[in-house]
Short mmCIF file of C-alpha atoms and ligand atoms in Angstrom, two decimals:
data_model
loop_
_atom_site.label_atom_id
_atom_site.label_comp_id
_atom_site.label_asym_id
_atom_site.label_seq_id
_atom_site.Cartn_x
_atom_site.Cartn_y
_atom_site.Cartn_z
CA MET A 1 6.70 -16.80 20.64
CA PRO A 2 6.84 -16.97 16.85
CA GLY A 3 4.48 -14.03 16.34
CA GLY A 4 6.46 -11.54 18.31
CA ALA A 5 9.21 -9.37 17.01
CA GLY A 6 9.38 -8.60 20.72
CA ASP A 7 10.08 -12.17 21.78
CA ASP A 8 12.65 -12.99 24.43
CA GLU A 9 15.36 -14.24 22.10
CA GLY A 10 15.16 -11.00 20.10
CA ARG A 11 15.81 -8.74 23.07
CA GLY A 12 19.01 -6.78 22.84
CA MET A 13 19.01 -6.74 19.01
CA ASP A 14 18.44 -3.48 17.21
CA PRO A 15 14.73 -3.03 16.41
CA GLU A 16 15.13 -3.45 12.64
CA ALA A 17 17.03 -6.72 13.00
CA GLN A 18 14.48 -7.85 15.56
CA VAL A 19 11.62 -7.10 13.16
CA HIS A 20 13.38 -8.93 10.32
CA ARG A 21 13.89 -11.99 12.42
CA GLY A 22 10.39 -11.85 13.93
CA ALA A 23 8.69 -11.36 10.55
CA ALA A 24 10.48 -14.32 8.98
CA ALA A 25 9.62 -16.54 11.95
CA LEU A 26 6.00 -15.39 11.91
CA LEU A 27 5.55 -16.09 8.19
CA ALA A 28 7.02 -19.57 8.64
CA ALA A 29 4.90 -20.33 11.70
CA ASN A 30 1.64 -19.28 10.01
CA TRP A 31 2.33 -21.08 6.74
CA CYS A 32 0.20 -24.12 5.93
CA GLU A 33 0.00 -26.27 2.82
CA ALA A 34 -1.77 -29.27 1.33
CA ALA A 35 0.05 -32.59 1.34
CA ASP A 36 -0.57 -32.86 -2.43
CA GLY A 37 0.79 -29.35 -3.06
CA ARG A 38 -2.54 -28.02 -4.40
CA TRP A 39 -2.39 -24.99 -2.13
CA GLY A 40 -0.10 -23.29 0.34
CA TYR A 41 -0.67 -19.95 2.06
CA THR A 42 -0.02 -17.94 5.19
CA ARG A 43 -2.84 -17.97 7.72
CA PRO A 44 -3.31 -14.36 8.85
CA ASP A 45 -3.57 -15.75 12.39
CA PRO A 46 -3.58 -19.52 13.00
CA PHE A 47 -6.38 -19.36 15.57
CA LYS A 48 -8.47 -16.38 14.62
CA TYR A 49 -8.17 -16.50 10.83
CA PRO A 50 -7.11 -19.96 9.61
CA ASP A 51 -8.42 -19.43 6.03
CA GLN A 52 -6.88 -17.65 3.05
CA PHE A 53 -7.99 -14.01 2.88
CA LEU A 54 -7.35 -12.13 -0.33
CA TRP A 55 -5.72 -8.91 0.76
CA ASP A 56 -3.99 -10.55 3.73
CA SER A 57 -2.45 -12.99 1.28
CA CYS A 58 -1.31 -10.17 -1.00
CA MET A 59 0.46 -8.51 1.96
CA CYS A 60 2.01 -11.83 3.05
CA ALA A 61 3.23 -12.58 -0.48
CA VAL A 62 4.99 -9.22 -0.67
CA ALA A 63 6.54 -9.95 2.73
CA TRP A 64 7.59 -13.47 1.66
CA ALA A 65 9.32 -11.94 -1.37
CA HIS A 66 11.92 -10.60 1.10
CA VAL A 67 12.40 -13.95 2.81
CA ASP A 68 11.67 -16.75 0.35
CA PRO A 69 10.38 -15.73 -3.12
CA ALA A 70 9.28 -19.29 -3.94
CA ARG A 71 6.84 -19.11 -1.04
CA ALA A 72 5.65 -15.70 -2.23
CA ARG A 73 4.80 -17.22 -5.59
CA ARG A 74 3.03 -20.19 -4.00
CA GLU A 75 0.95 -17.87 -1.85
CA LEU A 76 -0.37 -16.03 -4.92
CA ARG A 77 -0.68 -19.21 -6.99
CA SER A 78 -3.03 -20.50 -4.28
CA LEU A 79 -5.29 -17.51 -4.82
CA ALA A 80 -5.10 -18.23 -8.54
CA ALA A 81 -6.04 -21.87 -7.88
CA ALA A 82 -9.17 -20.61 -6.09
CA GLN A 83 -10.30 -18.64 -9.15
CA ARG A 84 -13.75 -19.68 -10.34
CA PRO A 85 -14.24 -20.46 -14.04
CA ASP A 86 -16.00 -17.08 -14.40
CA GLY A 87 -12.89 -15.25 -13.10
CA HIS A 88 -14.01 -14.36 -9.58
CA ILE A 89 -11.63 -14.82 -6.63
CA GLY A 90 -13.34 -14.72 -3.24
CA HIS A 91 -12.69 -12.53 -0.22
CA THR A 92 -11.95 -15.73 1.76
CA VAL A 93 -10.95 -19.18 0.46
CA PHE A 94 -11.70 -22.24 2.62
CA TRP A 95 -8.94 -24.64 1.62
CA ARG A 96 -9.09 -26.57 4.87
CA GLY A 97 -12.76 -27.51 4.67
CA PRO A 98 -16.15 -25.83 4.69
CA VAL A 99 -17.16 -22.97 6.95
CA ARG A 100 -18.08 -24.11 10.45
CA TRP A 101 -21.84 -24.64 11.02
CA ASN A 102 -22.10 -21.86 13.58
CA ARG A 103 -20.47 -19.40 11.17
CA ALA A 104 -22.21 -20.37 7.92
CA LEU A 105 -25.08 -17.90 8.38
CA ALA A 106 -22.78 -14.93 8.83
CA TYR A 107 -20.47 -15.90 5.97
CA ASN A 108 -20.89 -14.69 2.43
CA VAL A 109 -21.52 -18.12 0.97
CA VAL A 110 -24.60 -19.43 -0.82
CA ARG A 111 -24.14 -23.02 0.42
CA ARG A 112 -22.11 -24.06 3.42
CA ARG A 113 -19.84 -26.20 1.30
CA ASP A 114 -18.84 -23.38 -1.07
CA PRO A 115 -15.03 -23.37 -1.40
CA ALA A 116 -14.86 -19.56 -1.08
CA THR A 117 -17.02 -16.55 -0.32
CA TRP A 118 -18.95 -14.93 -3.16
CA THR A 119 -17.85 -11.46 -2.10
CA ILE A 120 -14.72 -9.48 -2.95
CA GLN A 121 -11.99 -7.78 -0.94
CA PRO A 122 -9.78 -4.88 -2.13
CA PRO A 123 -8.46 -6.32 -5.41
CA LEU A 124 -4.76 -6.00 -4.72
CA LEU A 125 -3.71 -9.10 -6.62
CA GLY A 126 -2.08 -7.24 -9.54
CA TRP A 127 -0.12 -5.06 -7.12
CA ALA A 128 1.17 -8.06 -5.19
CA TRP A 129 1.90 -10.17 -8.30
CA ALA A 130 4.00 -7.39 -9.83
CA ARG A 131 5.82 -6.64 -6.58
CA VAL A 132 6.75 -10.31 -6.09
CA HIS A 133 7.86 -10.66 -9.73
CA GLU A 134 9.99 -7.52 -9.51
CA ARG A 135 11.88 -8.76 -6.48
CA ALA A 136 12.55 -12.20 -7.97
CA PRO A 137 11.67 -12.35 -11.69
CA ASP A 138 10.19 -15.64 -12.86
CA GLU A 139 8.80 -15.87 -16.39
CA GLY A 140 6.36 -18.72 -15.72
CA PHE A 141 4.95 -16.84 -12.75
CA ARG A 142 4.62 -13.64 -14.78
CA VAL A 143 2.74 -15.38 -17.59
CA ARG A 144 0.42 -17.11 -15.11
CA GLY A 145 -0.27 -13.75 -13.44
CA VAL A 146 -1.21 -12.10 -16.70
CA ARG A 147 -3.75 -14.88 -17.40
CA VAL A 148 -5.25 -14.95 -13.90
CA LEU A 149 -5.45 -11.18 -13.61
CA GLY A 150 -6.93 -10.85 -17.07
CA ARG A 151 -9.83 -13.08 -16.03
CA LEU A 152 -10.20 -11.43 -12.62
CA HIS A 153 -10.24 -7.91 -14.06
CA ALA A 154 -12.76 -8.98 -16.72
CA TRP A 155 -15.04 -10.35 -13.95
CA LEU A 156 -14.73 -7.15 -11.93
CA GLU A 157 -15.53 -5.00 -14.96
CA ARG A 158 -18.50 -7.15 -15.92
CA GLU A 159 -20.00 -7.57 -12.47
CA ARG A 160 -18.94 -4.48 -10.54
CA ALA A 161 -17.86 -1.55 -12.72
CA GLY A 162 -20.04 1.49 -13.38
CA PRO A 163 -19.90 3.62 -16.54
CA ASP A 164 -16.95 5.56 -15.10
CA GLY A 165 -14.99 2.31 -14.54
CA LEU A 166 -15.20 2.50 -10.72
CA LEU A 167 -16.16 -0.67 -8.83
CA GLY A 168 -19.07 -0.99 -6.44
CA ILE A 169 -19.40 -3.03 -3.25
CA LEU A 170 -22.54 -4.62 -1.82
CA GLN A 171 -21.43 -5.05 1.79
CA PRO A 172 -19.09 -3.01 3.99
CA ASP A 173 -16.79 -6.01 4.60
CA GLU A 174 -15.98 -6.02 0.88
CA SER A 175 -13.99 -2.86 1.56
CA GLY A 176 -11.66 -4.83 3.85
CA LEU A 177 -12.65 -2.37 6.61
CA ASP A 178 -15.56 -4.31 8.11
CA ALA A 179 -17.15 -1.87 10.57
CA THR A 180 -15.70 1.36 9.20
CA PRO A 181 -17.79 4.34 10.38
CA ALA A 182 -17.92 5.52 6.76
CA TYR A 183 -20.95 3.28 6.26
CA ASP A 184 -22.72 3.91 9.59
CA ARG A 185 -25.18 6.33 8.06
CA PRO A 186 -26.56 4.24 5.20
CA LEU A 187 -26.41 0.96 7.14
CA GLY A 188 -27.59 1.96 10.63
CA TRP A 189 -28.65 -1.17 12.56
CA ARG A 190 -27.48 -3.35 9.64
CA ALA A 191 -23.87 -2.18 10.06
CA HIS A 192 -21.17 -4.83 10.52
CA PRO A 193 -21.43 -6.85 12.83
CA ARG A 194 -24.72 -5.67 14.33
CA PRO A 195 -27.62 -8.18 14.31
CA GLY A 196 -29.14 -6.52 11.24
CA PHE A 197 -25.96 -7.29 9.30
CA LEU A 198 -27.10 -10.91 9.14
CA LEU A 199 -30.23 -9.77 7.31
CA LEU A 200 -28.12 -7.84 4.82
CA VAL A 201 -26.06 -10.98 4.19
CA GLN A 202 -29.22 -13.05 3.95
CA ALA A 203 -30.73 -10.70 1.34
CA ASN A 204 -27.51 -10.72 -0.67
CA ARG A 205 -27.35 -14.51 -0.42
CA ARG A 206 -30.80 -14.71 -2.02
CA ARG A 207 -29.43 -12.56 -4.84
CA ARG A 208 -26.36 -14.83 -5.07
CA PHE A 209 -24.27 -11.85 -4.02
CA SER A 210 -24.92 -10.13 -7.34
CA TYR A 211 -24.01 -6.45 -7.14
CA ARG A 212 -26.16 -5.59 -10.16
CA ARG A 213 -29.17 -7.21 -8.53
CA ALA A 214 -28.49 -5.45 -5.21
CA VAL A 215 -28.39 -2.09 -7.00
CA ALA A 216 -31.57 -2.89 -8.94
CA ALA A 217 -33.31 -3.85 -5.68
CA GLY A 218 -32.33 -0.52 -4.08
CA ALA A 219 -30.25 -2.38 -1.44
CA PHE A 220 -27.10 -1.02 0.19
CA HIS A 221 -24.21 -0.47 -2.20
CA ALA A 222 -21.31 1.95 -2.36
CA VAL A 223 -18.38 3.13 -4.42
CA ASP A 224 -15.53 2.61 -1.98
CA VAL A 225 -12.27 4.59 -2.02
CA LEU A 226 -9.99 1.78 -0.88
CA VAL A 227 -11.45 -0.83 -3.24
CA ASN A 228 -11.01 1.51 -6.18
CA THR A 229 -7.50 2.49 -5.14
CA ALA A 230 -6.62 -1.22 -5.05
CA TRP A 231 -8.31 -1.58 -8.45
CA ALA A 232 -6.09 1.13 -9.98
CA LEU A 233 -3.02 -0.41 -8.30
CA SER A 234 -3.92 -3.80 -9.72
CA TRP A 235 -4.03 -2.28 -13.24
CA HIS A 236 -0.62 -0.68 -12.62
CA GLY A 237 0.62 -4.10 -11.55
CA LEU A 238 -0.70 -5.66 -14.73
CA ALA A 239 1.12 -2.99 -16.73
CA ARG A 240 4.34 -3.81 -14.88
CA LEU A 241 3.78 -7.45 -15.79
CA GLY A 242 3.92 -6.35 -19.42
CA VAL A 243 0.27 -5.98 -20.49
CA THR A 244 -0.29 -3.22 -23.03
CA GLY A 245 -3.19 -0.91 -22.32
CA ALA A 246 -3.17 -1.67 -18.58
CA GLU A 247 -1.35 1.56 -17.73
CA ASP A 248 -4.05 3.56 -19.54
CA ARG A 249 -6.75 1.75 -17.54
CA ALA A 250 -4.89 2.56 -14.31
CA ARG A 251 -4.78 6.24 -15.27
CA GLU A 252 -8.47 6.26 -16.21
CA VAL A 253 -9.48 4.68 -12.91
CA THR A 254 -7.27 7.15 -11.03
CA ALA A 255 -8.85 10.08 -12.87
CA ALA A 256 -12.34 8.75 -12.07
CA ILE A 257 -11.42 8.33 -8.38
CA VAL A 258 -10.30 11.96 -8.25
CA ARG A 259 -13.30 13.22 -10.21
CA ARG A 260 -15.89 11.34 -8.24
CA LEU A 261 -14.54 10.69 -4.76
CA TYR A 262 -12.27 13.66 -3.95
CA ASP A 263 -13.71 16.44 -1.80
CA PRO A 264 -11.81 19.63 -2.67
CA ASP A 265 -13.29 21.44 0.34
CA ARG A 266 -11.96 18.95 2.85
CA GLY A 267 -8.89 17.81 0.88
CA ILE A 268 -9.65 14.09 1.39
CA PHE A 269 -11.53 11.29 -0.43
CA PHE A 270 -14.95 10.00 0.61
CA PRO A 271 -16.93 7.00 -0.65
CA ARG A 272 -20.31 7.36 -2.31
CA GLY A 273 -23.25 5.53 -0.82
CA PRO A 274 -26.59 4.48 -2.30
CA GLY A 275 -27.97 7.20 -4.54
CA GLY A 276 -24.42 8.47 -5.15
CA ARG A 277 -24.36 10.51 -1.94
CA PRO A 278 -20.87 11.28 -0.51
CA LEU A 279 -20.36 9.77 2.96
CA ARG A 280 -18.25 12.39 4.69
CA VAL A 281 -16.44 10.50 7.45
CA ALA A 282 -12.65 10.92 7.41
CA THR A 283 -11.13 7.43 7.53
CA TRP A 284 -7.68 6.29 6.43
CA ALA A 285 -9.28 4.97 3.22
CA GLY A 286 -9.67 8.63 2.27
CA LEU A 287 -5.86 8.85 2.20
CA ALA A 288 -5.28 5.57 0.35
CA PRO A 289 -5.20 7.20 -3.14
CA LEU A 290 -1.78 8.55 -2.10
CA ALA A 291 -0.62 5.16 -3.40
CA LEU A 292 -1.55 6.10 -6.97
CA PRO A 293 1.25 7.27 -9.27
CA GLY A 294 -1.21 9.35 -11.31
CA LEU A 295 -2.60 11.32 -8.36
CA PRO A 296 -2.34 15.08 -8.98
CA GLU A 297 0.49 16.41 -6.84
CA GLU A 298 -1.58 19.12 -5.14
CA VAL A 299 -4.12 16.51 -4.03
CA GLY A 300 -1.34 14.37 -2.55
CA ARG A 301 0.18 17.34 -0.73
CA ARG A 302 -3.15 18.19 0.90
CA LEU A 303 -3.69 14.56 1.97
CA VAL A 304 -0.30 14.59 3.65
CA GLY A 305 -0.24 18.09 5.14
CA GLU A 306 -3.86 18.49 6.19
CA HIS A 307 -4.56 14.91 7.26
CA LEU A 308 -1.85 12.24 7.42
CA LEU A 309 0.65 14.33 9.39
CA HIS A 310 -1.86 16.60 11.15
CA PRO A 311 -1.49 15.88 14.89
CA GLY A 312 -5.22 16.31 15.54
CA ARG A 313 -6.21 13.95 12.72
CA PHE A 314 -4.08 11.01 11.53
CA GLY A 315 -0.70 12.17 12.87
CA LEU A 316 -0.96 10.28 16.18
CA PRO A 317 2.11 8.80 17.95
CA TRP A 318 1.50 5.19 16.79
CA PRO A 319 0.35 5.48 13.18
CA VAL A 320 -1.80 5.20 11.16
CA PRO A 321 -5.19 5.45 12.87
CA SER A 322 -8.00 3.98 10.81
CA VAL A 323 -10.25 6.96 11.56
CA SER A 324 -9.29 10.61 11.95
CA ALA A 325 -8.98 11.53 15.64
CA ASP A 326 -11.30 14.49 15.10
CA GLU A 327 -14.22 12.31 13.99
CA PRO A 328 -16.92 11.73 16.65
CA SER A 329 -16.83 8.00 15.84
CA PHE A 330 -13.05 7.71 16.54
CA ARG A 331 -12.19 5.11 19.25
CA PRO A 332 -8.47 4.38 19.74
CA GLY A 333 -8.98 1.01 21.45
CA ASP A 334 -11.22 -2.02 21.11
CA THR A 335 -14.88 -1.32 20.66
CA GLY A 336 -18.00 -3.50 20.31
CA TRP A 337 -19.40 -6.28 22.44
CA PRO A 338 -19.78 -9.24 22.21
CA ILE A 339 -18.33 -8.98 18.71
CA ARG A 340 -15.62 -6.39 18.09
CA ARG A 341 -16.26 -3.58 15.65
CA TYR A 342 -13.12 -3.21 13.56
CA TRP A 343 -11.53 -0.24 11.84
CA ARG A 344 -13.02 2.44 14.09
CA GLY A 345 -9.75 4.01 15.23
CA PRO A 346 -6.90 1.53 15.84
CA SER A 347 -3.92 1.33 13.46
CA TRP A 348 -3.77 -1.75 11.22
CA PRO A 349 -0.79 -3.11 9.26
CA PHE A 350 -2.66 -3.04 5.91
CA THR A 351 -2.54 0.75 5.85
CA PRO A 352 1.12 1.82 5.48
CA PRO A 353 1.81 -0.02 2.18
CA PHE A 354 -0.61 2.45 0.57
CA LEU A 355 0.80 5.54 2.26
CA VAL A 356 4.57 5.06 2.36
CA PRO A 357 5.05 4.85 -1.44
CA GLY A 358 2.92 8.00 -1.77
CA LEU A 359 5.10 9.91 0.69
CA LEU A 360 8.21 8.81 -1.20
CA ARG A 361 6.74 9.86 -4.51
CA LEU A 362 6.07 13.32 -3.11
CA GLY A 363 9.67 13.54 -1.95
CA GLU A 364 8.63 13.32 1.72
CA HIS A 365 11.45 10.91 2.57
CA GLY A 366 11.79 12.06 6.16
CA ALA A 367 8.09 11.54 6.85
CA ALA A 368 8.16 8.11 5.18
CA ARG A 369 11.16 7.01 7.25
CA ASP A 370 9.62 8.39 10.42
CA LEU A 371 6.40 6.46 9.79
CA VAL A 372 8.23 3.21 9.13
CA GLY A 373 10.49 3.84 12.16
CA ARG A 374 7.46 4.11 14.41
CA LEU A 375 6.00 0.90 13.01
CA VAL A 376 9.30 -0.88 13.58
CA ALA A 377 9.47 0.40 17.17
CA GLN A 378 5.89 -0.67 17.77
CA ALA A 379 6.40 -4.17 16.38
CA ALA A 380 9.67 -4.56 18.29
CA ARG A 381 7.88 -3.62 21.49
CA GLU A 382 4.56 -5.42 21.09
CA GLY A 383 5.09 -8.08 18.42
CA PHE A 384 3.04 -8.46 15.25
CA ARG A 385 -0.41 -7.71 16.59
CA GLU A 386 -3.52 -7.48 14.42
CA TYR A 387 -3.94 -3.78 15.23
CA HIS A 388 -2.80 -1.31 17.86
CA ASP A 389 -3.94 1.72 19.81
CA PRO A 390 -2.66 4.81 17.92
CA VAL A 391 -2.39 6.84 21.13
CA SER A 392 -0.74 4.39 23.56
CA GLY A 393 0.82 1.97 21.05
CA ARG A 394 -0.67 -1.00 22.89
CA GLY A 395 -1.02 -4.10 20.69
CA LEU A 396 -4.56 -5.45 20.29
CA GLY A 397 -6.45 -8.29 18.57
CA GLY A 398 -4.68 -11.34 17.10
CA ARG A 399 -1.23 -12.02 18.55
CA ALA A 400 0.59 -13.52 15.57
CA PHE A 401 -0.75 -11.53 12.67
CA ALA A 402 1.17 -12.35 9.50
CA PRO A 403 0.10 -9.43 7.24
CA GLY A 404 2.17 -7.24 9.59
CA ALA A 405 5.27 -8.83 8.04
CA VAL A 406 4.72 -6.52 5.04
CA LEU A 407 6.74 -4.10 7.13
CA LEU A 408 9.76 -5.82 5.55
CA ASP A 409 8.78 -4.26 2.23
CA LEU A 410 8.35 -0.82 3.76
CA MET A 411 11.74 -1.09 5.46
CA ALA A 412 13.29 -1.94 2.09
CA LEU A 413 11.50 0.94 0.35
CA THR A 414 12.70 3.49 2.89
CA ALA A 415 16.18 2.11 3.51
CA PRO A 416 18.74 4.91 2.98
CA GLY A 417 20.29 4.84 -0.46
CA ARG A 418 17.76 2.42 -1.97
CA PRO A 419 15.79 3.56 -5.01
CA ALA A 420 12.09 3.43 -4.16
CA ARG A 421 10.01 1.30 -6.50
CA SER A 422 6.45 2.10 -5.72
CA GLY A 423 2.91 1.73 -6.92
C1 LIG B 501 -10.80 -8.70 9.57
C2 LIG B 501 -10.38 -7.47 8.76
C3 LIG B 501 -10.12 -7.85 7.30
C4 LIG B 501 -9.10 -8.97 7.23
C5 LIG B 501 -9.56 -10.17 8.07
C6 LIG B 501 -8.50 -11.24 8.16
O1 LIG B 501 -12.03 -9.15 9.14
O2 LIG B 501 -11.33 -6.47 8.86
O3 LIG B 501 -9.65 -6.73 6.60
O4 LIG B 501 -8.93 -9.38 5.91
O5 LIG B 501 -9.85 -9.74 9.39
O6 LIG B 501 -7.33 -10.73 8.67
#
């Protein structure tokens, strides 16, 4: 079973070695490429998600950097190859052919034959590009990254940024956290993937998925914590790729995130919904700014002490739950029928790459190693599943989920004696 760190051949190995071996096999099994070399990427799951997803690809590239850096570069170059002339890179790229007929209505495309969605996903490209370059420097790759990211960041600023530099989203799936309870209140029956969600997509399709037009029409929109954390990380990445001024932008975005999205009463970050109202549901996205090097230390310490490690909130046995256990909306297992509602409690592999570097930066090495140790034990036991129950540890969703291989990076960051390079 290529997806499983817990496969039969791996039994008897120590869990870390088992995870290494399983992650490398999983990345290789999920890889696909064009015969003419135009694209090559890791399918998040060959059956469930055969297309190229932006933040999944960023995670896979960082994982590939530990196994085969040339593949890591190809993965990100494929995203670059999907960049539109105006700079946009879609949430999902359909290299293998257009969206299936039965899916076209629900997808964020204007025409069925569009090569990618018109929507965004957390813009982690700068983070991933810098991380891959740092592990295996390649000047051509660096230069290409600076060009691609320059155009992408310019598009995001033009189309999505408010006066404070923070980006807006026009659908909850743009946050990467499709059915997060954070947006239950403003969306109601139009929440992902309820029937009304199709109407939200339909209305945005008519506006050609223009955020500015959605805002002008008084439609749903939000300033999301995770998207803006990724935005600041992408600027940091650009700075590490050698672009002057990018570090200042990263610091400005970080300061705006703290100013606008931090709740000093609760000690956690909340998104702002239509009308600028804070949406006070404690989800893991509220902890994601831990990833930011410029986060004030006292804010980081509260995120960790009062939330991440709190046993009644996010400090559950199989971390990191996507919703705080003390929220009424928290569900540790699968929820939603006939279509699952994601990110309402289970732990997903996209989360720890934001939190582990933050713990290390705060000097919480023991907590960082403990978190990674639990993830390793979980993957060794259950394989690389799409998400898992934070209480029982049971693996759920897709069975060969490649973004989980990013655990290789977290193992390297927390390995004893290794200097942590974070951000
Ligand atoms: C689900 C997740 C999203 C991810 C996609 C592909 O839709 O919510 O974050 O990118 O699957 O794995």
